[in-house]
Short mmCIF file of C-alpha atoms in Angstrom, two decimals:
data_model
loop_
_atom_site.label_atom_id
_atom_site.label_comp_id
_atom_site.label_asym_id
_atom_site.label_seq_id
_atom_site.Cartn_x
_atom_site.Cartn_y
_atom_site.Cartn_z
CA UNK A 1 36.26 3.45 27.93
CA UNK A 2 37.01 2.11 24.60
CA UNK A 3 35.55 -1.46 25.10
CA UNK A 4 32.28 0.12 26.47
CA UNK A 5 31.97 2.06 23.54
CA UNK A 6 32.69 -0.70 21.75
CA UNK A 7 30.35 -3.26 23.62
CA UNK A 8 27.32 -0.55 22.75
CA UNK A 9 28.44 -0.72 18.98
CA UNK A 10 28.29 -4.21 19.31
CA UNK A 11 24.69 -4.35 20.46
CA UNK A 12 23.88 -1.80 18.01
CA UNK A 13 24.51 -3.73 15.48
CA UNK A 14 23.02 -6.58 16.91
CA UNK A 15 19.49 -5.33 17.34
CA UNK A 16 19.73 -3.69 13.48
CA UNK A 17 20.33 -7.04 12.42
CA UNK A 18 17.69 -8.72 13.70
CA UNK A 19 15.54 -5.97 12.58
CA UNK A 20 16.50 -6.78 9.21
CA UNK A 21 16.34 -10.35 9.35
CA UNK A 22 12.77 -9.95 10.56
CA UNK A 23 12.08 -7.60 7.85
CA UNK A 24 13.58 -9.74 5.60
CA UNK A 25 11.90 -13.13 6.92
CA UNK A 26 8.32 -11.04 6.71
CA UNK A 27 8.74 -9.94 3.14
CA UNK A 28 9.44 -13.11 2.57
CA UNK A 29 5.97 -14.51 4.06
CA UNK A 30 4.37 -11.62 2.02
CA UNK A 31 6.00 -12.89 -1.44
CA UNK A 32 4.73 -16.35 -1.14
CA UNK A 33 1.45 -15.19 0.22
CA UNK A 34 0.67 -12.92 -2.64
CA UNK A 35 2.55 -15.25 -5.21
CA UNK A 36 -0.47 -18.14 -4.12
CA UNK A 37 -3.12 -15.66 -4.48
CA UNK A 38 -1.95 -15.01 -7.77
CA UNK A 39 -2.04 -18.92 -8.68
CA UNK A 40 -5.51 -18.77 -7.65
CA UNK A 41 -6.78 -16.22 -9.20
CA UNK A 42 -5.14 -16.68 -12.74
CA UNK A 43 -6.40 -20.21 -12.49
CA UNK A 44 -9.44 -19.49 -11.86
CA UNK A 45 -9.82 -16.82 -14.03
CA UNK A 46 -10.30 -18.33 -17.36
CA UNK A 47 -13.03 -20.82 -15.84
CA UNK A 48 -14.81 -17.54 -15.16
CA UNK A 49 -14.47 -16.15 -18.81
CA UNK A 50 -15.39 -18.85 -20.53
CA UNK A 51 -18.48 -19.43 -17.84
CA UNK A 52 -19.43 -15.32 -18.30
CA UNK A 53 -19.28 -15.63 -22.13
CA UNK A 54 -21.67 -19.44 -22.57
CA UNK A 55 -24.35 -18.12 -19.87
CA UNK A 56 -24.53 -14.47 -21.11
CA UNK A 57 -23.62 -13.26 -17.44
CA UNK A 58 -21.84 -9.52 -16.96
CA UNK A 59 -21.45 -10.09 -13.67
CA UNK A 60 -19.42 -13.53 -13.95
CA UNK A 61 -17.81 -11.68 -17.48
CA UNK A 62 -17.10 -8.41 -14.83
CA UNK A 63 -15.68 -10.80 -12.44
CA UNK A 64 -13.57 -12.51 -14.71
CA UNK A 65 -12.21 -9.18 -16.06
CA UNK A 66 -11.48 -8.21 -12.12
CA UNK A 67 -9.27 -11.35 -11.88
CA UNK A 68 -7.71 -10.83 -15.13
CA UNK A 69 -5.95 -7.80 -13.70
CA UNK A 70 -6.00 -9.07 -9.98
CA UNK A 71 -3.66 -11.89 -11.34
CA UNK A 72 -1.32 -9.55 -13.12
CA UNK A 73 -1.54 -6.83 -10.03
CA UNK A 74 -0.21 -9.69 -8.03
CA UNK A 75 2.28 -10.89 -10.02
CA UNK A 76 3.91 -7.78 -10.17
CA UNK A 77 3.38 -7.02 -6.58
CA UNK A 78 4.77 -10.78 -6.01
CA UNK A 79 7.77 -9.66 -8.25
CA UNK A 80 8.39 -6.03 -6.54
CA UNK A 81 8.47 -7.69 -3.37
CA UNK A 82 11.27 -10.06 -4.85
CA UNK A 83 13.21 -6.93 -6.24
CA UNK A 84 12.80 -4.50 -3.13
CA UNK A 85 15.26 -6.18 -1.14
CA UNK A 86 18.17 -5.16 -3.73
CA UNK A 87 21.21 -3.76 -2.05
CA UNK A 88 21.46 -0.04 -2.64
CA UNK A 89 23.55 1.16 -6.10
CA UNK A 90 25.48 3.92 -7.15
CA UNK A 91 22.07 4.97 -9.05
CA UNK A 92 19.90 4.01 -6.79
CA UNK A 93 21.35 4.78 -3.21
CA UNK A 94 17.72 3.35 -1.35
CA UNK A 95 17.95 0.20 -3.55
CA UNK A 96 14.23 -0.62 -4.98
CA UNK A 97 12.55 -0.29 -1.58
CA UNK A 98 9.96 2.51 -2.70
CA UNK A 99 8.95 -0.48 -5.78
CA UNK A 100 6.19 -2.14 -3.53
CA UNK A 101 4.58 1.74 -3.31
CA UNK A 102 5.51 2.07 -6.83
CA UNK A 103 3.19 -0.99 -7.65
CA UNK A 104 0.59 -0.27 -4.93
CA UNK A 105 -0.44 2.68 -6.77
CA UNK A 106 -0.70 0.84 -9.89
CA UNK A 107 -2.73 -1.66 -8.34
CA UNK A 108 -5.30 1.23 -7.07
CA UNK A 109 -5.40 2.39 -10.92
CA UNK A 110 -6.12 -1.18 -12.19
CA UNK A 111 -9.26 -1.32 -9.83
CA UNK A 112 -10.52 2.25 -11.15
CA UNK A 113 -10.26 0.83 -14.39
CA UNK A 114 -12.41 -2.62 -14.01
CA UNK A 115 -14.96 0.03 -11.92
CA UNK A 116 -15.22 2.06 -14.92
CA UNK A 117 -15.39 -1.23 -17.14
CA UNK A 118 -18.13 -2.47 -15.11
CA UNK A 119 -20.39 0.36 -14.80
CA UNK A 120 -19.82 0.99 -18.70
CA UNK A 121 -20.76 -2.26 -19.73
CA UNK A 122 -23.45 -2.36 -17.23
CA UNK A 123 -25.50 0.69 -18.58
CA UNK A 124 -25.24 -1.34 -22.12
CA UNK A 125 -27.03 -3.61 -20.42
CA UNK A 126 -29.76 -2.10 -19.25
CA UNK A 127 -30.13 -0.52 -23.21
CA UNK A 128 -29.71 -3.80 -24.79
CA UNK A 129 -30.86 -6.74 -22.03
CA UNK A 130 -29.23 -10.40 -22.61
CA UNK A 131 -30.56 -13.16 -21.59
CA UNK A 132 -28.68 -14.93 -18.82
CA UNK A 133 -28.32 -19.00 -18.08
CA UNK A 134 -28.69 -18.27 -14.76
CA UNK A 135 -28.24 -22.70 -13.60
CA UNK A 136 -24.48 -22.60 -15.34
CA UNK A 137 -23.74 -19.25 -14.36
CA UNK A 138 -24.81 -20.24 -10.18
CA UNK A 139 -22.19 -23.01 -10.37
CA UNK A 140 -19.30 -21.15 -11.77
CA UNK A 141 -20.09 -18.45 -9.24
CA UNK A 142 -19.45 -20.47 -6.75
CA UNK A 143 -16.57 -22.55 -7.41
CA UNK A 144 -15.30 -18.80 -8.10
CA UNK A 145 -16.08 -17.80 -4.57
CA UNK A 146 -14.71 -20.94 -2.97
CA UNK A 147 -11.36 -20.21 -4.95
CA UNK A 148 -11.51 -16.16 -3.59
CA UNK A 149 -11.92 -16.94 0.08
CA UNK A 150 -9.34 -19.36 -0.14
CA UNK A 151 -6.90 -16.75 -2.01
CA UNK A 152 -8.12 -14.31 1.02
CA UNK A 153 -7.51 -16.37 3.77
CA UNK A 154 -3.73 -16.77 2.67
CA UNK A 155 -3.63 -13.25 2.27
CA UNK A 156 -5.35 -12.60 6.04
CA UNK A 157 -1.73 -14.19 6.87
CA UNK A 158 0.63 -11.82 5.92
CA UNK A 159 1.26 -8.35 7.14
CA UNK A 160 -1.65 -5.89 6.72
CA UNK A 161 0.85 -2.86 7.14
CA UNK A 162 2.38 -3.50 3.68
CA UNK A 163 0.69 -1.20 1.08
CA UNK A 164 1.13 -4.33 -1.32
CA UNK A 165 -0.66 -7.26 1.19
CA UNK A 166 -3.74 -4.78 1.53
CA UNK A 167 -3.90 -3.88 -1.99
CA UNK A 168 -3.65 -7.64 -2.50
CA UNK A 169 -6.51 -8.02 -0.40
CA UNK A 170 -8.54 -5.33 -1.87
CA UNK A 171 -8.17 -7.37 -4.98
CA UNK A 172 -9.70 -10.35 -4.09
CA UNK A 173 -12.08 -8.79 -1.62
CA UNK A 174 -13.70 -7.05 -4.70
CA UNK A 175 -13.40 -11.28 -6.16
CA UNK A 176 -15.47 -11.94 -3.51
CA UNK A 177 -17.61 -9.51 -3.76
CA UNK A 178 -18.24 -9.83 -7.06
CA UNK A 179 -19.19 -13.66 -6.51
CA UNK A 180 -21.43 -13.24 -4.42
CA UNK A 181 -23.13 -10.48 -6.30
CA UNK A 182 -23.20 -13.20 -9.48
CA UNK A 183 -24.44 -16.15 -6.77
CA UNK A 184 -27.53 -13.42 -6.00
CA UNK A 185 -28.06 -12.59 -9.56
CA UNK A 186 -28.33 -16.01 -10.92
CA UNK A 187 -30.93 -16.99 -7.79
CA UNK A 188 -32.71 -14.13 -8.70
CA UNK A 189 -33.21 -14.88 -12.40
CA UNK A 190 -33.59 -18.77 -11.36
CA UNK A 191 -36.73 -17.92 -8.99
CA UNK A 192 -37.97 -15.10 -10.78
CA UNK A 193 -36.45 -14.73 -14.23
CA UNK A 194 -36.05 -10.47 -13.52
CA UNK A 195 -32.36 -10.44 -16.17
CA UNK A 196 -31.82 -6.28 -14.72
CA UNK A 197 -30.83 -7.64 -11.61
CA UNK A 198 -27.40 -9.22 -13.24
CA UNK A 199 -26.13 -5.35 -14.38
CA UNK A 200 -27.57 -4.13 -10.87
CA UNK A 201 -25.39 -5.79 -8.93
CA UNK A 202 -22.35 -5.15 -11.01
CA UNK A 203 -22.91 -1.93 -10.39
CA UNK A 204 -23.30 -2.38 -6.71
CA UNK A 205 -20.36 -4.47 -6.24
CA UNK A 206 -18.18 -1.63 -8.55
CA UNK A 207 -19.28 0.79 -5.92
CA UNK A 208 -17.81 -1.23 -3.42
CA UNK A 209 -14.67 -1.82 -4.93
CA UNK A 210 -14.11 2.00 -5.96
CA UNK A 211 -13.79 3.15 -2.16
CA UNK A 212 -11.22 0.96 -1.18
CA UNK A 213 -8.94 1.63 -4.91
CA UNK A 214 -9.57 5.24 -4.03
CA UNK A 215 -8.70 4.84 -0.60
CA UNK A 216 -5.06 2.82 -1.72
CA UNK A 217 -4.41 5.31 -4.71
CA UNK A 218 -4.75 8.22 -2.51
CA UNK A 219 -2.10 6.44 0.31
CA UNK A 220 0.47 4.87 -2.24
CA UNK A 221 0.28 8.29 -4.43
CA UNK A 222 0.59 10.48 -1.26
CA UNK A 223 4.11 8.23 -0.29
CA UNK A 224 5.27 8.44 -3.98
CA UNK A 225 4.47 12.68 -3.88
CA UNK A 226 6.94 12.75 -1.07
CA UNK A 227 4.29 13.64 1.30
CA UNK A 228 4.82 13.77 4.96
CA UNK A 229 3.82 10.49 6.99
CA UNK A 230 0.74 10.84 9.26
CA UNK A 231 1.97 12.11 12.80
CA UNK A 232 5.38 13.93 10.93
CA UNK A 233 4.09 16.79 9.93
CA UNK A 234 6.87 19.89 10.19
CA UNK A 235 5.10 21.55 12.91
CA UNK A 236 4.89 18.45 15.56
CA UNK A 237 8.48 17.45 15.23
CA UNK A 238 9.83 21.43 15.68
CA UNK A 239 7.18 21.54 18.79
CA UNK A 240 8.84 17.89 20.11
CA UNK A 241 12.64 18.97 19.60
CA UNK A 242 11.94 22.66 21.24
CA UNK A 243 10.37 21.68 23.72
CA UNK A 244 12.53 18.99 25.15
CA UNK A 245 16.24 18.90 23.67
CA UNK A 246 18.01 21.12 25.15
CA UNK A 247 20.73 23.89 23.05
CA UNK A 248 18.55 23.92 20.31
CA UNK A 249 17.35 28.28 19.50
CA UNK A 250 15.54 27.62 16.49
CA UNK A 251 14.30 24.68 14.21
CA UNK A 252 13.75 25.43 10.49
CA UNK A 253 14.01 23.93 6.88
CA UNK A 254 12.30 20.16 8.48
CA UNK A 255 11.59 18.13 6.07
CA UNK A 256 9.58 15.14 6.01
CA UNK A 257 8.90 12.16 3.74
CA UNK A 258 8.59 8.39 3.07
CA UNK A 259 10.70 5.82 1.84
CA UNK A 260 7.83 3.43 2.10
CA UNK A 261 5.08 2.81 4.44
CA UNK A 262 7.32 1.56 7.47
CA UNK A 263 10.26 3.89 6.96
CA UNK A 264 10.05 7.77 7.32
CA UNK A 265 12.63 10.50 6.63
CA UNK A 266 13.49 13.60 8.18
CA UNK A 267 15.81 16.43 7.27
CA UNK A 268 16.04 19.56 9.09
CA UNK A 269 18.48 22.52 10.29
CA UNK A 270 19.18 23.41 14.23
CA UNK A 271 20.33 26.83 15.48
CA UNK A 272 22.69 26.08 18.56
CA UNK A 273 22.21 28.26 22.03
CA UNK A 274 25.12 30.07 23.01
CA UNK A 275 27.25 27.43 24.57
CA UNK A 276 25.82 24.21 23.44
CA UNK A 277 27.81 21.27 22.18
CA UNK A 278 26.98 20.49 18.25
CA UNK A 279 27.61 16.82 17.99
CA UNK A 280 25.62 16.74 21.61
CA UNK A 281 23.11 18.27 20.24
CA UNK A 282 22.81 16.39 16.95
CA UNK A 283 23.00 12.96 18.85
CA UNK A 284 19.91 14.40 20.63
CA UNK A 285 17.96 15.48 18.22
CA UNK A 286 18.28 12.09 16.39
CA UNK A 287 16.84 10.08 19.86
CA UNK A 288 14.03 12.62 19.97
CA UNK A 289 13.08 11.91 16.68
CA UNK A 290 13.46 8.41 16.91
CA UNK A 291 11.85 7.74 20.61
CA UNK A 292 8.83 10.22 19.73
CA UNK A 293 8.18 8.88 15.63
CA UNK A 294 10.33 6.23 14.89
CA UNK A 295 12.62 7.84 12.53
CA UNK A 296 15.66 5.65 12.07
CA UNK A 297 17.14 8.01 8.93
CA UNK A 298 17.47 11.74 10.01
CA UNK A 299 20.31 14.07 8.37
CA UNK A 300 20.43 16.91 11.03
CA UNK A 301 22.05 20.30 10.17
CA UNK A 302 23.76 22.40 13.19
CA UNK A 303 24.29 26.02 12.45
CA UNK A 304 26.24 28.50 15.32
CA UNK A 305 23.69 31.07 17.16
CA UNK A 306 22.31 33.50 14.59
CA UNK A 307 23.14 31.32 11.50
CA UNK A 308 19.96 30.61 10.69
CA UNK A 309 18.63 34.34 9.87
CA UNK A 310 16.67 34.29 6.56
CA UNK A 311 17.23 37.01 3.58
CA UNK A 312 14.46 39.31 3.50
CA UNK A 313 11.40 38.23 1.10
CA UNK A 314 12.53 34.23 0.51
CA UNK A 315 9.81 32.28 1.79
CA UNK A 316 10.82 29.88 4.78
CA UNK A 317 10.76 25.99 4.37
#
């Protein structure tokens, strides 16, 4: 009886293994993806500036400024996936595995800013017109969007699930975007010498780009507000474990949250039936959760029958 028990501990630890050695070896594929992107785009970057500032261009200037912080966004994302994989520490008991999220969300308010910078600047424009060199400004645009859809493509690689990776490719979407907005402007001014249309489309690509940072912000900031996964909510996991684990009475006090994007939480307290077995029950309650949601991490409670009753007025979790 032993050995079987210890054959299935065996395999246990097998399979968790592997899972971590493929979590490991796609972090991995993530960090150098996002660590070339950032080559790119801080390479390319002060071409840009210099190119924005000789022709006069605030789209190629806007662009430049949008790489700027692209290149630092994914340097630190490049270094918080380096650091995430710490082993766990007497201060920090999850290691740094919420850092990616941490990062995300700073990533989200770095594009907010540059949106704001753009439209700003953009509105100066339109009180104060410059005069662009649109035949300069055409080839720098350009190379620059050569050197994003490369930096995109290596980013296309790498797993869209991580908060980081899509953040990453938010980043040099909005690159892209914003070349091709300056390869428009300057053919515009080339074939018809109408300067407006430079601020336009700065605004138009800004527009773009603010969707997609409000889209991450709101994701990374509900993870990092302890916010219950999509699919988790309290409600659907008491309806799962009533209605199919058997010697549970009651479930109350469920709580639900995210380490990260890939790994949710769950606490919660079980009332036992008369006659039901509580480490029977517990070792239930933690395959329902995992077979229905995927939770790997659930700290389950067992109280005896009538346990649970709550003190009159005190709100209910």
């Amino acid at each position: 009886m032993s050995n079987g028990h210890d054959q299935s501990e065996g395999h246990a630890a097998a399979r968790d293994a592997g899972h971590q050695h493929g979590h490991s070896h796609t972090s991995g594929a993530n960090q150098r993806r996002i660590g070339i992107a950032a080559l790119l785009t801080g390479g390319f970057m002060f071409a840009e500036a210099a190119g924005g500032i000789m022709t006069g261009s605030l789209a190629l200037i806007a662009d430049a400024a949008h790489m700027m912080i692209d290149a630092v966004s994914l340097g630190f994302a490049w270094w918080a996936f380096r650091v995430a994989g710490g082993e766990p520490t007497e201060r920090r008991t999850f290691g740094n595995r919420r850092l990616p999220v941490l990062v995300a969300f700073a990533n989200a308010i770095a594009i907010l800013m540059i949106t704001a910078f753009i439209v700003i600047e953009a509105a100066e424009r339109f009180a104060d017109p410059v005069t662009v060199l649109a035949g300069p400004m055409m080839v720098v645009a350009v190379l620059g969007l050569v050197v994003n859809i490369v930096a995109f493509l290596v980013l296309m690689g790498g797993q869209r699930e991580s908060l980081n990776v899509r953040g990453a490719l938010i980043h040099v979407a909005g690159d892209m975007l914003g070349s091709l907005g300056a390869i428009t402007a300057a053919a515009v001014i080339l074939w018809t010498g109408w300067m407006p249309i430079d601020p336009i489309l700065s605004v138009f690509v800004a527009l773009l780009i603010l969707r997609a940072g409000l889209k991450l912000a709101r994701e990374s900031g509900h993870i990092l507000l302890e916010g219950a996964p999509v699919g988790l909510e309290p409600r659907s996991i008491r309806d799962a474990l009533m209605g199919t684990v058997e010697g549970i009475a009651a479930v109350r006090h469920v709580h639900v949250w995210a380490l990260d994007e890939n790994r949710p939480l769950v606490t919660l307290n079980v009332e036992l039936a008369p006659g039901a077995d509580g480490f029977a029950t517990i070792t239930a309650v933690k395959a329902r959760l995992k077979s229905a949601f995927g939770v790997n991490h659930a700290t389950v409670e067992v109280d005896p029958p009538g346990a649970m009753t709550e003190p009159a007025g005190l709100p209910r979790d």
